[in-house]
Amino acid sequence: MPRGRPVHRPALTFSKETLAKPSVGAERLSLVDRIFNRIVVEIQAGRLAAGKRVHSVRQLADECEVSRDTVARAYDKLVAHGHLESRAGSGFFVRQHGRATWTGIDAAASQFLPEWWRFLLVQPVGNLASTPGLGLLPPDWLDETGLSKAMRAVARGSVRSLSGYGDAMGYLPLRQQLQAKLRDVHIDAPAARIMITAGATQAIHLIVLAKLRESGEPVLIEDPTSFLLRDRLMACGLALLTVPREADGPNLEVLREHCVRHRPRFFFCSSVLHNPTSSHISPHKAFQILRLAEEFDLTIVEDDTYSDLLSPGASSPATRLASLDQLQRVVYIGSFSKTISPGLRVGYLCAAPKFIEWLMVYRTVSEIAGTSVSERIVYQLLSQGSYRHHCAQLRGRLDEYRQPVIEALRGLGCGVEREPHAGMYVWASLPYGLNAVSLSDELFKQGHLLAPGDLFSSAPTAASNMRFNVSRTLDTPALPALRRLIEERATKA
């Protein structure tokens, strides 16, 4: 190095010991992912500021005593996820994320959500002691017997069915089964208007790809809402307009105000068993939403992923926008990931004929084949009648767990303002206004995975909220650990 040239020392504390003694739950991660996660944490904590240069590949490899290829692959992954940028001849730098400045957007909604928690709730790592924040049912709640029979039935079929790419709309017998299934919720959707997708997430992706291609375009979402939906829309460069979700649905005054000021073309919402509150849209609000859609030429994307966890004879009113609109302005999305298996990745969407035709154009250029085998497995479950029985059992078990979980949370001093009567989730507020992310960080070190409210909402009040999965909360060590931490923080306060 030439004399007088300053020696650059990146502000990243890393060592061989960091990898040798990973955090709780990270023992099974590869070295690449351990480096990736550690740097993400450093960035999120502000110890690596935007524009800051990180170690060179050689420096970090030497300090951690790993191969340069391992570090290079970790850096490539960080670049791919938008955390770092590579500058030719200079090295790797923390990326400066742009912030949306368009008038009318909630400032917090324009920021990326905490990467660390998104990663954990989608890809939980290690042998965790408990997972009350995870958005999946426990593995032993799945219909293993029915699923095994369905898989064997598909395996006995002719392999010639796999000799081509399959129907771009999805397996026809499954679409016909879905046509009959949707009649139960008063939606008239011919098979030609039903498209099978790789889960609800791919359905949303297709809609964005086909209809929302302009960066900065305003779209409406509820608040709180699924963090995966928020991530997907923000990753596509869309400007999010948040509509507060109340006990009986979205705030209509805010919804109208956004429509008047910004003229968005799409509204993403959930009518039944909303994530994370498990609430429903009331009939009178559903009617008013459709009137606004007509007035402002608004397309509504209705995510009904948790539909089958609501009993057909439920006493609590549940009105689906698609059943009132009959797919004129509503695009209806469903999924079997929560009820059958997240690994099968089978969902579907229903829409008006012209909308389906437009989606087909983009689907055929973005992928060649669908999920043919998975679609046939789901068809077997639906056509043999075992799926209905399985869902009834799931609803019964959730009903058995829900109230005890609510009572246990209230025993900790948590508030449950909207007490759900169905579904997987309870949306609770921590006592004393305690910060949910701070508590979740501490509890994760003890092996407990929770879901802090900031992941689902940009509202300031959400900082003390948590989403609890009732099937993964009761009789776990998470609640005693949470009680101890609450008491400890309350004493210090």
GROMACS .gro file of C-alpha atoms in nm:
model
  493
    1MET     CA    1   0.000   0.000   0.000
    2PRO     CA    2   0.143   0.345  -0.093
    3ARG     CA    3   0.283   0.554   0.194
    4GLY     CA    4   0.037   0.803   0.341
    5ARG     CA    5  -0.275   0.625   0.212
    6PRO     CA    6  -0.528   0.583   0.498
    7VAL     CA    7  -0.597   0.228   0.603
    8HIS     CA    8  -0.969   0.147   0.578
    9ARG     CA    9  -1.114  -0.047   0.870
   10PRO     CA   10  -1.481  -0.130   0.821
   11ALA     CA   11  -1.703  -0.103   1.128
   12LEU     CA   12  -1.796  -0.469   1.133
   13THR     CA   13  -1.717  -0.683   1.435
   14PHE     CA   14  -1.676  -1.039   1.316
   15SER     CA   15  -1.457  -1.331   1.413
   16LYS     CA   16  -1.419  -1.705   1.398
   17GLU     CA   17  -1.597  -1.725   1.735
   18THR     CA   18  -1.903  -1.555   1.584
   19LEU     CA   19  -1.948  -1.850   1.350
   20ALA     CA   20  -1.842  -2.114   1.600
   21LYS     CA   21  -2.105  -1.999   1.851
   22PRO     CA   22  -2.407  -1.890   1.648
   23SER     CA   23  -2.717  -1.744   1.810
   24VAL     CA   24  -2.990  -1.970   1.947
   25GLY     CA   25  -3.176  -2.140   1.664
   26ALA     CA   26  -2.904  -2.079   1.403
   27GLU     CA   27  -2.698  -2.392   1.462
   28ARG     CA   28  -2.819  -2.559   1.142
   29LEU     CA   29  -2.747  -2.266   0.913
   30SER     CA   30  -2.467  -2.290   0.662
   31LEU     CA   31  -2.163  -2.063   0.700
   32VAL     CA   32  -2.293  -1.858   0.407
   33ASP     CA   33  -2.624  -1.796   0.581
   34ARG     CA   34  -2.457  -1.722   0.916
   35ILE     CA   35  -2.248  -1.450   0.753
   36PHE     CA   36  -2.554  -1.324   0.565
   37ASN     CA   37  -2.771  -1.307   0.879
   38ARG     CA   38  -2.501  -1.144   1.091
   39ILE     CA   39  -2.444  -0.865   0.841
   40VAL     CA   40  -2.820  -0.812   0.805
   41VAL     CA   41  -2.844  -0.774   1.184
   42GLU     CA   42  -2.555  -0.524   1.184
   43ILE     CA   43  -2.729  -0.319   0.914
   44GLN     CA   44  -3.068  -0.328   1.086
   45ALA     CA   45  -2.909  -0.225   1.417
   46GLY     CA   46  -2.745   0.075   1.249
   47ARG     CA   47  -2.391  -0.042   1.318
   48LEU     CA   48  -2.334  -0.059   0.943
   49ALA     CA   49  -2.470   0.264   0.803
   50ALA     CA   50  -2.589   0.319   0.448
   51GLY     CA   51  -2.294   0.386   0.217
   52LYS     CA   52  -2.047   0.220   0.453
   53ARG     CA   53  -1.790  -0.011   0.299
   54VAL     CA   54  -1.772  -0.362   0.447
   55HIS     CA   55  -1.470  -0.592   0.468
   56SER     CA   56  -1.321  -0.717   0.146
   57VAL     CA   57  -1.381  -1.084   0.069
   58ARG     CA   58  -1.020  -1.161   0.163
   59GLN     CA   59  -1.033  -0.966   0.491
   60LEU     CA   60  -1.351  -1.132   0.615
   61ALA     CA   61  -1.238  -1.477   0.504
   62ASP     CA   62  -0.909  -1.435   0.695
   63GLU     CA   63  -1.076  -1.302   1.013
   64CYS     CA   64  -1.340  -1.576   1.023
   65GLU     CA   65  -1.104  -1.846   0.897
   66VAL     CA   66  -1.339  -1.955   0.620
   67SER     CA   67  -1.285  -1.984   0.247
   68ARG     CA   68  -1.305  -1.679   0.024
   69ASP     CA   69  -1.569  -1.860  -0.181
   70THR     CA   70  -1.792  -1.880   0.130
   71VAL     CA   71  -1.766  -1.506   0.191
   72ALA     CA   72  -1.813  -1.429  -0.180
   73ARG     CA   73  -2.134  -1.632  -0.188
   74ALA     CA   74  -2.261  -1.457   0.127
   75TYR     CA   75  -2.189  -1.117  -0.029
   76ASP     CA   76  -2.361  -1.223  -0.351
   77LYS     CA   77  -2.669  -1.318  -0.149
   78LEU     CA   78  -2.660  -0.984   0.035
   79VAL     CA   79  -2.644  -0.802  -0.299
   80ALA     CA   80  -2.933  -1.012  -0.434
   81HIS     CA   81  -3.145  -0.921  -0.130
   82GLY     CA   82  -3.067  -0.551  -0.167
   83HIS     CA   83  -2.853  -0.511   0.145
   84LEU     CA   84  -2.519  -0.449  -0.026
   85GLU     CA   85  -2.407  -0.313  -0.360
   86SER     CA   86  -2.089  -0.399  -0.546
   87ARG     CA   87  -1.875  -0.117  -0.684
   88ALA     CA   88  -1.619  -0.222  -0.941
   89GLY     CA   89  -1.266  -0.180  -0.805
   90SER     CA   90  -1.387  -0.051  -0.467
   91GLY     CA   91  -1.557  -0.341  -0.294
   92PHE     CA   92  -1.895  -0.391  -0.128
   93PHE     CA   93  -2.099  -0.114   0.035
   94VAL     CA   94  -2.420  -0.100   0.237
   95ARG     CA   95  -2.695  -0.006  -0.004
   96GLN     CA   96  -2.874   0.325   0.040
   97HIS     CA   97  -3.244   0.240   0.009
   98GLY     CA   98  -3.456   0.509  -0.146
   99ARG     CA   99  -3.757   0.628   0.048
  100ALA     CA  100  -4.092   0.702  -0.113
  101THR     CA  101  -4.167   1.072  -0.097
  102TRP     CA  102  -4.497   1.076  -0.284
  103THR     CA  103  -4.753   1.290  -0.102
  104GLY     CA  104  -5.008   1.102   0.104
  105ILE     CA  105  -4.810   0.788   0.182
  106ASP     CA  106  -4.752   0.682   0.539
  107ALA     CA  107  -4.380   0.740   0.589
  108ALA     CA  108  -4.334   0.417   0.783
  109ALA     CA  109  -4.505   0.217   0.509
  110SER     CA  110  -4.243   0.330   0.259
  111GLN     CA  111  -3.963   0.165   0.456
  112PHE     CA  112  -3.855  -0.193   0.432
  113LEU     CA  113  -3.972  -0.411   0.720
  114PRO     CA  114  -3.716  -0.566   0.958
  115GLU     CA  115  -3.536  -0.821   0.742
  116TRP     CA  116  -3.437  -1.037   1.035
  117TRP     CA  117  -3.793  -1.104   1.154
  118ARG     CA  118  -3.931  -1.154   0.803
  119PHE     CA  119  -3.663  -1.417   0.747
  120LEU     CA  120  -3.736  -1.594   1.075
  121LEU     CA  121  -4.113  -1.614   1.029
  122VAL     CA  122  -4.080  -1.749   0.675
  123GLN     CA  123  -3.775  -1.971   0.731
  124PRO     CA  124  -3.752  -2.057   1.105
  125VAL     CA  125  -3.410  -2.197   1.189
  126GLY     CA  126  -3.279  -2.448   1.437
  127ASN     CA  127  -3.452  -2.638   1.716
  128LEU     CA  128  -3.660  -2.362   1.870
  129ALA     CA  129  -3.827  -2.421   2.205
  130SER     CA  130  -4.156  -2.265   2.084
  131THR     CA  131  -4.297  -2.079   1.783
  132PRO     CA  132  -4.610  -1.880   1.884
  133GLY     CA  133  -4.544  -1.627   1.606
  134LEU     CA  134  -4.524  -1.873   1.317
  135GLY     CA  135  -4.809  -1.855   1.064
  136LEU     CA  136  -4.847  -2.232   1.019
  137LEU     CA  137  -5.037  -2.505   1.197
  138PRO     CA  138  -4.827  -2.762   1.387
  139PRO     CA  139  -4.705  -3.054   1.173
  140ASP     CA  140  -4.906  -3.307   1.376
  141TRP     CA  141  -5.225  -3.119   1.290
  142LEU     CA  142  -5.190  -3.205   0.921
  143ASP     CA  143  -5.395  -3.486   0.768
  144GLU     CA  144  -5.106  -3.727   0.723
  145THR     CA  145  -5.328  -4.025   0.647
  146GLY     CA  146  -5.538  -3.846   0.387
  147LEU     CA  147  -5.234  -3.682   0.232
  148SER     CA  148  -5.051  -4.014   0.205
  149LYS     CA  149  -5.352  -4.179   0.037
  150ALA     CA  150  -5.383  -3.893  -0.209
  151MET     CA  151  -5.013  -3.908  -0.295
  152ARG     CA  152  -5.033  -4.284  -0.353
  153ALA     CA  153  -5.336  -4.241  -0.576
  154VAL     CA  154  -5.150  -3.987  -0.787
  155ALA     CA  155  -4.843  -4.213  -0.802
  156ARG     CA  156  -5.058  -4.497  -0.938
  157GLY     CA  157  -5.177  -4.278  -1.225
  158SER     CA  158  -5.026  -4.266  -1.571
  159VAL     CA  159  -4.693  -4.083  -1.590
  160ARG     CA  160  -4.794  -3.971  -1.938
  161SER     CA  161  -4.986  -3.691  -1.771
  162LEU     CA  162  -4.644  -3.539  -1.696
  163SER     CA  163  -4.516  -3.569  -2.054
  164GLY     CA  164  -4.620  -3.213  -2.136
  165TYR     CA  165  -4.631  -2.879  -1.957
  166GLY     CA  166  -4.994  -2.923  -1.859
  167ASP     CA  167  -5.285  -2.683  -1.880
  168ALA     CA  168  -5.163  -2.327  -1.819
  169MET     CA  169  -5.482  -2.262  -1.622
  170GLY     CA  170  -5.417  -2.563  -1.399
  171TYR     CA  171  -5.545  -2.918  -1.371
  172LEU     CA  172  -5.901  -2.911  -1.509
  173PRO     CA  173  -6.056  -3.165  -1.267
  174LEU     CA  174  -5.924  -2.956  -0.976
  175ARG     CA  175  -6.069  -2.639  -1.124
  176GLN     CA  176  -6.403  -2.816  -1.158
  177GLN     CA  177  -6.384  -2.920  -0.794
  178LEU     CA  178  -6.309  -2.561  -0.700
  179GLN     CA  179  -6.610  -2.446  -0.900
  180ALA     CA  180  -6.830  -2.666  -0.681
  181LYS     CA  181  -6.646  -2.561  -0.364
  182LEU     CA  182  -6.693  -2.191  -0.437
  183ARG     CA  183  -7.068  -2.237  -0.470
  184ASP     CA  184  -7.069  -2.310  -0.096
  185VAL     CA  185  -6.964  -1.949  -0.035
  186HIS     CA  186  -7.203  -1.817  -0.302
  187ILE     CA  187  -6.940  -1.742  -0.568
  188ASP     CA  188  -7.035  -1.846  -0.921
  189ALA     CA  189  -6.700  -1.913  -1.087
  190PRO     CA  190  -6.694  -2.140  -1.395
  191ALA     CA  191  -6.377  -2.348  -1.437
  192ALA     CA  192  -6.271  -2.119  -1.723
  193ARG     CA  193  -6.246  -1.831  -1.475
  194ILE     CA  194  -6.036  -2.021  -1.220
  195MET     CA  195  -5.656  -2.028  -1.244
  196ILE     CA  196  -5.445  -2.259  -1.026
  197THR     CA  197  -5.134  -2.095  -0.881
  198ALA     CA  198  -4.840  -2.192  -0.662
  199GLY     CA  199  -5.008  -2.055  -0.351
  200ALA     CA  200  -5.169  -1.717  -0.281
  201THR     CA  201  -4.831  -1.543  -0.303
  202GLN     CA  202  -4.789  -1.637  -0.669
  203ALA     CA  203  -5.144  -1.525  -0.741
  204ILE     CA  204  -5.064  -1.180  -0.603
  205HIS     CA  205  -4.735  -1.177  -0.794
  206LEU     CA  206  -4.917  -1.246  -1.123
  207ILE     CA  207  -5.160  -0.962  -1.060
  208VAL     CA  208  -4.876  -0.720  -0.987
  209LEU     CA  209  -4.681  -0.840  -1.291
  210ALA     CA  210  -4.974  -0.802  -1.525
  211LYS     CA  211  -5.147  -0.493  -1.390
  212LEU     CA  212  -4.910  -0.291  -1.169
  213ARG     CA  213  -4.593  -0.244  -1.368
  214GLU     CA  214  -4.537   0.130  -1.312
  215SER     CA  215  -4.294   0.209  -1.031
  216GLY     CA  216  -4.444   0.442  -0.771
  217GLU     CA  217  -4.803   0.363  -0.859
  218PRO     CA  218  -5.032   0.397  -0.554
  219VAL     CA  219  -5.209   0.087  -0.423
  220LEU     CA  220  -5.435   0.047  -0.122
  221ILE     CA  221  -5.368  -0.202   0.158
  222GLU     CA  222  -5.518  -0.256   0.499
  223ASP     CA  223  -5.323  -0.178   0.815
  224PRO     CA  224  -5.239  -0.411   0.981
  225THR     CA  225  -5.197  -0.668   0.707
  226SER     CA  226  -4.981  -0.963   0.604
  227PHE     CA  227  -4.614  -0.865   0.601
  228LEU     CA  228  -4.559  -1.088   0.297
  229LEU     CA  229  -4.813  -0.881   0.103
  230ARG     CA  230  -4.648  -0.555   0.208
  231ASP     CA  231  -4.306  -0.691   0.115
  232ARG     CA  232  -4.424  -0.810  -0.225
  233LEU     CA  233  -4.580  -0.476  -0.315
  234MET     CA  234  -4.288  -0.268  -0.186
  235ALA     CA  235  -4.036  -0.490  -0.363
  236CYS     CA  236  -4.216  -0.407  -0.689
  237GLY     CA  237  -4.171  -0.034  -0.624
  238LEU     CA  238  -4.538   0.039  -0.555
  239ALA     CA  239  -4.646   0.322  -0.324
  240LEU     CA  240  -4.856   0.192  -0.036
  241LEU     CA  241  -5.161   0.379   0.089
  242THR     CA  242  -5.269   0.232   0.422
  243VAL     CA  243  -5.631   0.201   0.531
  244PRO     CA  244  -5.681   0.128   0.903
  245ARG     CA  245  -5.848  -0.207   0.966
  246GLU     CA  246  -6.122  -0.176   1.226
  247ALA     CA  247  -6.318  -0.447   1.407
  248ASP     CA  248  -6.570  -0.469   1.121
  249GLY     CA  249  -6.341  -0.397   0.827
  250PRO     CA  250  -6.144  -0.111   0.670
  251ASN     CA  251  -6.206   0.251   0.768
  252LEU     CA  252  -6.433   0.375   0.490
  253GLU     CA  253  -6.356   0.744   0.542
  254VAL     CA  254  -5.983   0.690   0.493
  255LEU     CA  255  -6.053   0.460   0.199
  256ARG     CA  256  -6.263   0.727   0.027
  257GLU     CA  257  -6.009   0.999   0.102
  258HIS     CA  258  -5.731   0.799  -0.063
  259CYS     CA  259  -5.952   0.729  -0.364
  260VAL     CA  260  -6.034   1.097  -0.405
  261ARG     CA  261  -5.678   1.224  -0.363
  262HIS     CA  262  -5.470   0.955  -0.532
  263ARG     CA  263  -5.700   0.754  -0.762
  264PRO     CA  264  -5.544   0.413  -0.692
  265ARG     CA  265  -5.651   0.129  -0.919
  266PHE     CA  266  -5.616  -0.162  -0.676
  267PHE     CA  267  -5.716  -0.239  -0.318
  268PHE     CA  268  -5.570  -0.551  -0.150
  269CYS     CA  269  -5.784  -0.668   0.141
  270SER     CA  270  -5.922  -0.967   0.330
  271SER     CA  271  -6.290  -1.013   0.406
  272VAL     CA  272  -6.278  -1.325   0.624
  273LEU     CA  273  -6.033  -1.416   0.902
  274HIS     CA  274  -5.809  -1.121   0.835
  275ASN     CA  275  -5.440  -1.167   0.909
  276PRO     CA  276  -5.339  -1.079   1.184
  277THR     CA  277  -5.666  -0.990   1.363
  278SER     CA  278  -5.892  -1.282   1.253
  279SER     CA  279  -6.176  -1.031   1.202
  280HIS     CA  280  -6.438  -1.016   0.924
  281ILE     CA  281  -6.572  -0.738   0.705
  282SER     CA  282  -6.931  -0.667   0.806
  283PRO     CA  283  -7.207  -0.686   0.540
  284HIS     CA  284  -7.277  -0.313   0.543
  285LYS     CA  285  -6.908  -0.227   0.496
  286ALA     CA  286  -6.873  -0.483   0.218
  287PHE     CA  287  -7.157  -0.314   0.034
  288GLN     CA  288  -7.001   0.032   0.079
  289ILE     CA  289  -6.660  -0.091  -0.040
  290LEU     CA  290  -6.815  -0.219  -0.362
  291ARG     CA  291  -6.991   0.114  -0.412
  292LEU     CA  292  -6.656   0.291  -0.380
  293ALA     CA  293  -6.504   0.045  -0.626
  294GLU     CA  294  -6.773   0.131  -0.877
  295GLU     CA  295  -6.739   0.505  -0.820
  296PHE     CA  296  -6.360   0.515  -0.852
  297ASP     CA  297  -6.304   0.228  -1.099
  298LEU     CA  298  -6.124   0.029  -0.831
  299THR     CA  299  -6.024  -0.337  -0.861
  300ILE     CA  300  -6.038  -0.526  -0.531
  301VAL     CA  301  -5.804  -0.818  -0.468
  302GLU     CA  302  -5.972  -1.026  -0.197
  303ASP     CA  303  -5.738  -1.269  -0.021
  304ASP     CA  304  -5.940  -1.551   0.135
  305THR     CA  305  -5.645  -1.772   0.231
  306TYR     CA  306  -5.797  -1.867   0.570
  307SER     CA  307  -6.146  -1.928   0.432
  308ASP     CA  308  -6.170  -2.297   0.525
  309LEU     CA  309  -6.090  -2.225   0.890
  310LEU     CA  310  -6.431  -2.059   0.925
  311SER     CA  311  -6.724  -2.291   0.983
  312PRO     CA  312  -6.996  -2.268   0.713
  313GLY     CA  313  -7.250  -2.226   0.991
  314ALA     CA  314  -7.054  -1.969   1.192
  315SER     CA  315  -7.265  -1.732   1.400
  316SER     CA  316  -7.030  -1.441   1.332
  317PRO     CA  317  -7.131  -1.273   1.002
  318ALA     CA  318  -6.882  -1.320   0.720
  319THR     CA  319  -6.949  -1.159   0.385
  320ARG     CA  320  -6.713  -1.213   0.095
  321LEU     CA  321  -6.687  -0.928  -0.151
  322ALA     CA  322  -6.668  -1.175  -0.439
  323SER     CA  323  -7.004  -1.327  -0.342
  324LEU     CA  324  -7.169  -0.983  -0.363
  325ASP     CA  325  -6.982  -0.870  -0.673
  326GLN     CA  326  -6.965  -1.207  -0.856
  327LEU     CA  327  -6.614  -1.131  -0.986
  328GLN     CA  328  -6.694  -0.814  -1.174
  329ARG     CA  329  -6.454  -0.586  -0.988
  330VAL     CA  330  -6.323  -0.840  -0.738
  331VAL     CA  331  -6.034  -1.080  -0.794
  332TYR     CA  332  -6.073  -1.365  -0.546
  333ILE     CA  333  -5.771  -1.556  -0.412
  334GLY     CA  334  -5.769  -1.880  -0.215
  335SER     CA  335  -5.505  -2.125  -0.096
  336PHE     CA  336  -5.456  -2.470   0.058
  337SER     CA  337  -5.118  -2.389   0.212
  338LYS     CA  338  -5.260  -2.331   0.560
  339THR     CA  339  -5.494  -2.630   0.570
  340ILE     CA  340  -5.332  -2.910   0.365
  341SER     CA  341  -4.960  -2.836   0.356
  342PRO     CA  342  -4.742  -2.529   0.299
  343GLY     CA  343  -4.503  -2.748   0.100
  344LEU     CA  344  -4.757  -2.833  -0.172
  345ARG     CA  345  -4.791  -2.467  -0.277
  346VAL     CA  346  -5.136  -2.485  -0.434
  347GLY     CA  347  -5.362  -2.181  -0.451
  348TYR     CA  348  -5.601  -2.029  -0.700
  349LEU     CA  349  -5.754  -1.708  -0.822
  350CYS     CA  350  -6.089  -1.629  -0.983
  351ALA     CA  351  -6.163  -1.320  -1.190
  352ALA     CA  352  -6.355  -1.176  -1.481
  353PRO     CA  353  -6.278  -1.335  -1.823
  354LYS     CA  354  -6.077  -1.039  -1.956
  355PHE     CA  355  -5.872  -1.024  -1.637
  356ILE     CA  356  -5.796  -1.396  -1.662
  357GLU     CA  357  -5.694  -1.359  -2.027
  358TRP     CA  358  -5.450  -1.082  -1.935
  359LEU     CA  359  -5.301  -1.287  -1.652
  360MET     CA  360  -5.254  -1.578  -1.891
  361VAL     CA  361  -5.033  -1.365  -2.116
  362TYR     CA  362  -4.796  -1.292  -1.830
  363ARG     CA  363  -4.809  -1.639  -1.683
  364THR     CA  364  -4.702  -1.806  -2.005
  365VAL     CA  365  -4.398  -1.578  -2.038
  366SER     CA  366  -4.296  -1.606  -1.672
  367GLU     CA  367  -4.327  -1.982  -1.632
  368ILE     CA  368  -4.378  -2.282  -1.859
  369ALA     CA  369  -4.529  -2.547  -1.633
  370GLY     CA  370  -4.748  -2.538  -1.324
  371THR     CA  371  -4.759  -2.752  -1.010
  372SER     CA  372  -4.908  -3.055  -1.184
  373VAL     CA  373  -4.838  -3.322  -0.921
  374SER     CA  374  -4.943  -3.102  -0.629
  375GLU     CA  375  -5.262  -3.007  -0.812
  376ARG     CA  376  -5.352  -3.374  -0.858
  377ILE     CA  377  -5.291  -3.443  -0.488
  378VAL     CA  378  -5.523  -3.159  -0.385
  379TYR     CA  379  -5.782  -3.283  -0.634
  380GLN     CA  380  -5.776  -3.626  -0.472
  381LEU     CA  381  -5.832  -3.476  -0.127
  382LEU     CA  382  -6.121  -3.260  -0.244
  383SER     CA  383  -6.290  -3.517  -0.464
  384GLN     CA  384  -6.278  -3.796  -0.205
  385GLY     CA  385  -6.438  -3.577   0.062
  386SER     CA  386  -6.158  -3.614   0.317
  387TYR     CA  387  -6.070  -3.243   0.293
  388ARG     CA  388  -6.403  -3.131   0.438
  389HIS     CA  389  -6.362  -3.366   0.733
  390HIS     CA  390  -6.003  -3.249   0.789
  391CYS     CA  391  -6.104  -2.881   0.793
  392ALA     CA  392  -6.383  -2.954   1.041
  393GLN     CA  393  -6.126  -3.116   1.269
  394LEU     CA  394  -5.892  -2.818   1.235
  395ARG     CA  395  -6.171  -2.576   1.324
  396GLY     CA  396  -6.263  -2.787   1.627
  397ARG     CA  397  -5.906  -2.793   1.757
  398LEU     CA  398  -5.861  -2.419   1.704
  399ASP     CA  399  -6.189  -2.353   1.888
  400GLU     CA  400  -6.061  -2.566   2.176
  401TYR     CA  401  -5.734  -2.371   2.204
  402ARG     CA  402  -5.844  -2.015   2.128
  403GLN     CA  403  -6.017  -1.904   2.449
  404PRO     CA  404  -5.756  -2.054   2.682
  405VAL     CA  405  -5.487  -1.868   2.486
  406ILE     CA  406  -5.680  -1.541   2.515
  407GLU     CA  407  -5.725  -1.594   2.890
  408ALA     CA  408  -5.356  -1.678   2.930
  409LEU     CA  409  -5.255  -1.359   2.747
  410ARG     CA  410  -5.489  -1.149   2.959
  411GLY     CA  411  -5.335  -1.313   3.263
  412LEU     CA  412  -5.003  -1.162   3.150
  413GLY     CA  413  -5.165  -0.819   3.135
  414CYS     CA  414  -5.200  -0.821   2.755
  415GLY     CA  415  -5.503  -0.663   2.594
  416VAL     CA  416  -5.718  -0.842   2.336
  417GLU     CA  417  -5.944  -0.571   2.202
  418ARG     CA  418  -6.085  -0.775   1.914
  419GLU     CA  419  -6.160  -1.119   2.054
  420PRO     CA  420  -6.175  -1.359   1.757
  421HIS     CA  421  -6.429  -1.640   1.732
  422ALA     CA  422  -6.251  -1.836   1.459
  423GLY     CA  423  -5.918  -1.867   1.282
  424MET     CA  424  -5.555  -1.911   1.382
  425TYR     CA  425  -5.457  -1.576   1.527
  426VAL     CA  426  -5.502  -1.350   1.828
  427TRP     CA  427  -5.385  -0.988   1.791
  428ALA     CA  428  -5.284  -0.869   2.138
  429SER     CA  429  -5.126  -0.558   2.291
  430LEU     CA  430  -4.849  -0.583   2.549
  431PRO     CA  431  -4.894  -0.422   2.892
  432TYR     CA  432  -4.728  -0.092   2.985
  433GLY     CA  433  -4.677  -0.010   2.617
  434LEU     CA  434  -4.375  -0.242   2.602
  435ASN     CA  435  -4.196  -0.262   2.270
  436ALA     CA  436  -4.280  -0.589   2.091
  437VAL     CA  437  -3.965  -0.601   1.878
  438SER     CA  438  -3.742  -0.557   2.182
  439LEU     CA  439  -3.922  -0.835   2.370
  440SER     CA  440  -3.921  -1.060   2.063
  441ASP     CA  441  -3.546  -1.011   2.020
  442GLU     CA  442  -3.483  -1.111   2.381
  443LEU     CA  443  -3.718  -1.408   2.366
  444PHE     CA  444  -3.560  -1.534   2.045
  445LYS     CA  445  -3.227  -1.554   2.228
  446GLN     CA  446  -3.406  -1.792   2.464
  447GLY     CA  447  -3.539  -1.999   2.174
  448HIS     CA  448  -3.891  -1.854   2.136
  449LEU     CA  449  -4.011  -1.718   1.799
  450LEU     CA  450  -4.278  -1.447   1.822
  451ALA     CA  451  -4.433  -1.208   1.572
  452PRO     CA  452  -4.398  -0.839   1.669
  453GLY     CA  453  -4.665  -0.598   1.549
  454ASP     CA  454  -4.432  -0.374   1.350
  455LEU     CA  455  -4.413  -0.648   1.087
  456PHE     CA  456  -4.785  -0.612   1.013
  457SER     CA  457  -4.849  -0.242   1.066
  458SER     CA  458  -4.693   0.098   1.021
  459ALA     CA  459  -4.915   0.254   1.290
  460PRO     CA  460  -4.727   0.377   1.601
  461THR     CA  461  -4.961   0.178   1.827
  462ALA     CA  462  -4.853  -0.148   1.660
  463ALA     CA  463  -4.512  -0.124   1.828
  464SER     CA  464  -4.663  -0.287   2.138
  465ASN     CA  465  -4.872  -0.546   1.950
  466MET     CA  466  -4.800  -0.913   1.884
  467ARG     CA  467  -4.968  -1.178   1.672
  468PHE     CA  468  -5.011  -1.514   1.846
  469ASN     CA  469  -5.089  -1.840   1.667
  470VAL     CA  470  -5.336  -2.014   1.899
  471SER     CA  471  -5.225  -2.360   1.782
  472ARG     CA  472  -4.863  -2.291   1.885
  473THR     CA  473  -4.903  -2.085   2.203
  474LEU     CA  474  -5.085  -2.286   2.470
  475ASP     CA  475  -4.882  -2.514   2.698
  476THR     CA  476  -4.549  -2.396   2.557
  477PRO     CA  477  -4.254  -2.241   2.745
  478ALA     CA  478  -4.310  -1.916   2.553
  479LEU     CA  479  -4.580  -1.782   2.786
  480PRO     CA  480  -4.382  -1.828   3.111
  481ALA     CA  481  -4.079  -1.672   2.940
  482LEU     CA  482  -4.291  -1.380   2.822
  483ARG     CA  483  -4.435  -1.334   3.170
  484ARG     CA  484  -4.087  -1.317   3.325
  485LEU     CA  485  -3.970  -1.066   3.068
  486ILE     CA  486  -4.279  -0.846   3.110
  487GLU     CA  487  -4.235  -0.844   3.486
  488GLU     CA  488  -3.866  -0.766   3.450
  489ARG     CA  489  -3.929  -0.475   3.212
  490ALA     CA  490  -4.215  -0.344   3.427
  491THR     CA  491  -3.989  -0.342   3.734
  492LYS     CA  492  -3.719  -0.149   3.551
  493ALA     CA  493  -3.976   0.101   3.421
   0.00000   0.00000   0.00000
